[in-house]
Amino acid sequence: MLRTSYIFLLYALSILALPACGEKPAPASGGASAQQQELNAEETAQYLARGKEVAMSTFAAMSSELLSAMQRGGVAEAARYCKLSAYPLVDSLSEAQGAAIRRTSLKIRNAKNRPGEAEKQMLQAFQSLHDAGQLIQPSVQLAGPDTAVFYAPIQVQPLCLQCHGKLGETMKASDYAFIKELYPGDEATGYAEGDLRGIWSIRFKR
């Protein structure tokens, strides 16, 4: 329990420390005109705050379940949990929060997490900022006139490396063999602590 709380605190601090601004590192693609893709300052602040809250609460719920699975059966049980139970949990949280919650990456494990075009643009923009050693700020954009999307970075934490790290260094060959059975097309390995793993993509109705 203490470990769960500690990991959540670190993540919460990292999200809350990000500047509360709505700069757009990548343009949204399709769906709305240039004029429609502008949010006023009040709306931007509102969706940034809501996005951070939803991301943190979702992370807390998923981390708790994932750590419990890890304690029960190590990486194999954690991978099985992600395969079978993570999506129903996120779906229930989406309904409770009145939002559509997604996590996506340029290197996916589950094909359901493949990024859309706007998400891909944001991932590439965030990766460029990360590679340049610059601070990655959350962003809010419009996906059409009736939908606002909150984007924020997901960075690799130490515990992530057991399933997403470097084979033979932070990830055991036996563990990865089991992961490959569940996800034959897996791309989500080779990470180090602090790397950009992906993004939160959280959609709100305006």
CSV table of C-alpha atoms in Angstrom, one decimal:
chain,number,residue,atom,x,y,z
A,1,MET,CA,0.0,0.0,0.0
A,2,LEU,CA,2.8,2.4,0.9
A,3,ARG,CA,4.6,1.6,-2.4
A,4,THR,CA,1.4,2.3,-4.3
A,5,SER,CA,0.9,5.6,-2.5
A,6,TYR,CA,4.5,6.6,-3.1
A,7,ILE,CA,4.4,5.9,-6.9
A,8,PHE,CA,1.1,7.7,-7.2
A,9,LEU,CA,2.6,10.7,-5.3
A,10,LEU,CA,5.5,10.9,-7.7
A,11,TYR,CA,3.3,10.8,-10.7
A,12,ALA,CA,0.8,13.3,-9.3
A,13,LEU,CA,3.7,15.7,-8.5
A,14,SER,CA,5.0,15.3,-12.0
A,15,ILE,CA,1.6,16.1,-13.5
A,16,LEU,CA,0.9,19.0,-11.2
A,17,ALA,CA,4.3,20.5,-11.8
A,18,LEU,CA,3.6,20.9,-15.5
A,19,PRO,CA,2.8,24.5,-16.4
A,20,ALA,CA,-0.9,25.2,-16.7
A,21,CYS,CA,-0.8,26.5,-20.2
A,22,GLY,CA,-2.5,25.5,-23.5
A,23,GLU,CA,0.3,25.8,-25.9
A,24,LYS,CA,-0.1,23.5,-28.9
A,25,PRO,CA,3.1,21.7,-29.8
A,26,ALA,CA,1.3,19.9,-32.7
A,27,PRO,CA,-1.7,20.9,-34.8
A,28,ALA,CA,-4.8,18.8,-34.7
A,29,SER,CA,-5.6,17.2,-38.0
A,30,GLY,CA,-9.0,17.4,-39.6
A,31,GLY,CA,-12.5,18.0,-38.2
A,32,ALA,CA,-12.5,21.7,-37.4
A,33,SER,CA,-11.6,25.0,-39.1
A,34,ALA,CA,-8.7,27.1,-37.8
A,35,GLN,CA,-11.2,29.4,-36.1
A,36,GLN,CA,-12.9,26.5,-34.4
A,37,GLN,CA,-9.6,25.2,-33.1
A,38,GLU,CA,-9.2,28.1,-30.7
A,39,LEU,CA,-10.2,27.8,-27.1
A,40,ASN,CA,-10.5,30.9,-24.9
A,41,ALA,CA,-8.3,31.1,-21.8
A,42,GLU,CA,-11.1,30.1,-19.4
A,43,GLU,CA,-11.9,26.9,-21.4
A,44,THR,CA,-8.3,26.1,-21.7
A,45,ALA,CA,-7.7,26.3,-18.0
A,46,GLN,CA,-10.9,24.3,-17.3
A,47,TYR,CA,-9.9,21.4,-19.6
A,48,LEU,CA,-6.3,21.4,-18.4
A,49,ALA,CA,-7.5,21.1,-14.8
A,50,ARG,CA,-10.0,18.4,-15.7
A,51,GLY,CA,-7.5,16.5,-17.8
A,52,LYS,CA,-4.9,16.4,-15.0
A,53,GLU,CA,-7.5,15.2,-12.5
A,54,VAL,CA,-8.7,12.4,-14.8
A,55,ALA,CA,-5.2,11.3,-15.7
A,56,MET,CA,-4.1,11.2,-12.0
A,57,SER,CA,-7.2,9.3,-10.8
A,58,THR,CA,-6.9,6.8,-13.7
A,59,PHE,CA,-3.2,6.3,-13.0
A,60,ALA,CA,-3.9,5.8,-9.3
A,61,ALA,CA,-6.6,3.1,-10.0
A,62,MET,CA,-4.5,1.3,-12.6
A,63,SER,CA,-1.3,1.4,-10.5
A,64,SER,CA,-3.1,-0.1,-7.6
A,65,GLU,CA,-4.5,-3.0,-9.6
A,66,LEU,CA,-1.2,-3.5,-11.4
A,67,LEU,CA,0.9,-3.6,-8.3
A,68,SER,CA,-1.5,-6.1,-6.7
A,69,ALA,CA,-1.2,-8.3,-9.8
A,70,MET,CA,2.6,-8.0,-9.6
A,71,GLN,CA,2.6,-9.0,-6.0
A,72,ARG,CA,0.4,-12.0,-6.7
A,73,GLY,CA,2.4,-13.4,-9.6
A,74,GLY,CA,5.2,-11.1,-10.8
A,75,VAL,CA,5.4,-9.8,-14.4
A,76,ALA,CA,3.4,-12.7,-15.8
A,77,GLU,CA,0.4,-11.9,-13.7
A,78,ALA,CA,0.8,-8.1,-14.3
A,79,ALA,CA,0.9,-8.7,-18.1
A,80,ARG,CA,-2.2,-10.9,-17.8
A,81,TYR,CA,-4.0,-8.2,-15.9
A,82,CYS,CA,-3.2,-5.6,-18.6
A,83,LYS,CA,-4.4,-7.9,-21.3
A,84,LEU,CA,-7.7,-8.9,-19.7
A,85,SER,CA,-8.7,-6.3,-17.1
A,86,ALA,CA,-7.1,-2.9,-17.9
A,87,TYR,CA,-9.6,-2.0,-20.6
A,88,PRO,CA,-12.7,-2.7,-18.6
A,89,LEU,CA,-11.3,-0.6,-15.8
A,90,VAL,CA,-10.5,2.4,-18.1
A,91,ASP,CA,-14.0,2.1,-19.7
A,92,SER,CA,-15.6,2.3,-16.3
A,93,LEU,CA,-13.5,5.2,-15.3
A,94,SER,CA,-14.3,7.0,-18.6
A,95,GLU,CA,-18.0,6.6,-17.9
A,96,ALA,CA,-17.6,7.8,-14.3
A,97,GLN,CA,-15.5,10.8,-15.4
A,98,GLY,CA,-17.6,11.8,-18.4
A,99,ALA,CA,-14.6,11.5,-20.6
A,100,ALA,CA,-13.0,9.1,-23.2
A,101,ILE,CA,-9.7,8.1,-21.7
A,102,ARG,CA,-6.9,6.7,-23.9
A,103,ARG,CA,-3.2,6.0,-23.5
A,104,THR,CA,-1.3,5.7,-26.7
A,105,SER,CA,2.3,5.5,-27.9
A,106,LEU,CA,4.6,5.5,-31.0
A,107,LYS,CA,5.6,2.0,-29.8
A,108,ILE,CA,2.5,0.1,-28.9
A,109,ARG,CA,2.0,-3.2,-27.1
A,110,ASN,CA,-1.8,-3.6,-27.6
A,111,ALA,CA,-3.0,-2.9,-31.1
A,112,LYS,CA,-6.1,-1.2,-29.6
A,113,ASN,CA,-3.8,1.6,-28.4
A,114,ARG,CA,-2.6,2.5,-31.9
A,115,PRO,CA,-2.6,6.4,-32.2
A,116,GLY,CA,-4.9,8.3,-34.4
A,117,GLU,CA,-3.5,10.9,-36.7
A,118,ALA,CA,-3.8,13.8,-34.3
A,119,GLU,CA,-2.4,11.6,-31.5
A,120,LYS,CA,0.5,10.6,-33.7
A,121,GLN,CA,1.3,14.3,-34.4
A,122,MET,CA,1.2,15.1,-30.7
A,123,LEU,CA,3.4,12.1,-29.8
A,124,GLN,CA,6.0,13.2,-32.4
A,125,ALA,CA,5.9,16.7,-31.1
A,126,PHE,CA,6.3,15.5,-27.5
A,127,GLN,CA,9.2,13.2,-28.5
A,128,SER,CA,11.0,16.1,-30.2
A,129,LEU,CA,10.7,18.1,-27.1
A,130,HIS,CA,11.9,15.2,-25.0
A,131,ASP,CA,14.9,14.6,-27.3
A,132,ALA,CA,15.8,18.3,-27.0
A,133,GLY,CA,15.7,18.2,-23.2
A,134,GLN,CA,12.8,20.6,-23.1
A,135,LEU,CA,9.9,20.5,-20.7
A,136,ILE,CA,6.8,18.8,-22.1
A,137,GLN,CA,3.7,20.8,-21.3
A,138,PRO,CA,0.1,19.5,-21.4
A,139,SER,CA,-1.9,20.6,-24.3
A,140,VAL,CA,-5.6,21.1,-25.0
A,141,GLN,CA,-6.9,21.1,-28.6
A,142,LEU,CA,-10.2,20.8,-30.3
A,143,ALA,CA,-11.2,17.7,-32.3
A,144,GLY,CA,-14.1,19.3,-34.1
A,145,PRO,CA,-16.4,22.1,-32.6
A,146,ASP,CA,-17.9,19.9,-29.8
A,147,THR,CA,-14.9,18.0,-28.4
A,148,ALA,CA,-11.8,19.1,-26.5
A,149,VAL,CA,-8.8,16.8,-26.1
A,150,PHE,CA,-6.3,16.9,-23.2
A,151,TYR,CA,-2.8,15.6,-24.0
A,152,ALA,CA,-0.1,14.9,-21.4
A,153,PRO,CA,3.1,12.9,-21.4
A,154,ILE,CA,3.5,9.5,-19.9
A,155,GLN,CA,7.1,9.0,-18.7
A,156,VAL,CA,8.7,5.7,-17.8
A,157,GLN,CA,8.9,5.0,-14.1
A,158,PRO,CA,11.3,2.4,-12.5
A,159,LEU,CA,8.6,-0.2,-12.1
A,160,CYS,CA,7.7,0.0,-15.8
A,161,LEU,CA,11.1,-1.3,-16.8
A,162,GLN,CA,10.2,-4.9,-15.8
A,163,CYS,CA,7.8,-5.0,-18.7
A,164,HIS,CA,9.0,-2.2,-21.0
A,165,GLY,CA,12.8,-2.0,-20.3
A,166,LYS,CA,15.8,-3.4,-22.1
A,167,LEU,CA,16.0,-7.2,-22.5
A,168,GLY,CA,18.7,-8.7,-20.4
A,169,GLU,CA,19.2,-5.5,-18.4
A,170,THR,CA,16.0,-4.4,-16.7
A,171,MET,CA,13.7,-7.1,-18.3
A,172,LYS,CA,14.1,-10.8,-17.9
A,173,ALA,CA,14.0,-13.0,-21.0
A,174,SER,CA,11.5,-15.4,-19.4
A,175,ASP,CA,9.2,-12.5,-18.6
A,176,TYR,CA,9.4,-11.1,-22.1
A,177,ALA,CA,8.7,-14.5,-23.6
A,178,PHE,CA,5.4,-14.6,-21.7
A,179,ILE,CA,4.6,-11.0,-22.8
A,180,LYS,CA,5.2,-12.0,-26.4
A,181,GLU,CA,2.7,-14.8,-26.1
A,182,LEU,CA,0.1,-12.3,-25.1
A,183,TYR,CA,1.2,-9.6,-27.6
A,184,PRO,CA,3.0,-11.2,-30.6
A,185,GLY,CA,3.3,-7.8,-32.3
A,186,ASP,CA,4.8,-6.0,-29.3
A,187,GLU,CA,6.9,-3.0,-29.9
A,188,ALA,CA,7.0,-1.5,-26.4
A,189,THR,CA,10.4,-2.4,-25.1
A,190,GLY,CA,13.9,-0.8,-24.9
A,191,TYR,CA,12.9,2.0,-22.6
A,192,ALA,CA,15.0,3.6,-19.8
A,193,GLU,CA,13.7,5.5,-16.8
A,194,GLY,CA,12.5,9.0,-17.7
A,195,ASP,CA,11.9,8.1,-21.4
A,196,LEU,CA,8.7,9.3,-23.0
A,197,ARG,CA,6.5,6.1,-23.0
A,198,GLY,CA,3.5,7.8,-24.6
A,199,ILE,CA,0.6,10.2,-23.9
A,200,TRP,CA,-2.7,10.5,-22.2
A,201,SER,CA,-5.4,11.4,-24.8
A,202,ILE,CA,-8.5,12.4,-22.9
A,203,ARG,CA,-11.6,13.6,-24.8
A,204,PHE,CA,-14.3,15.8,-23.3
A,205,LYS,CA,-17.6,17.0,-24.7
A,206,ARG,CA,-17.8,20.8,-24.7
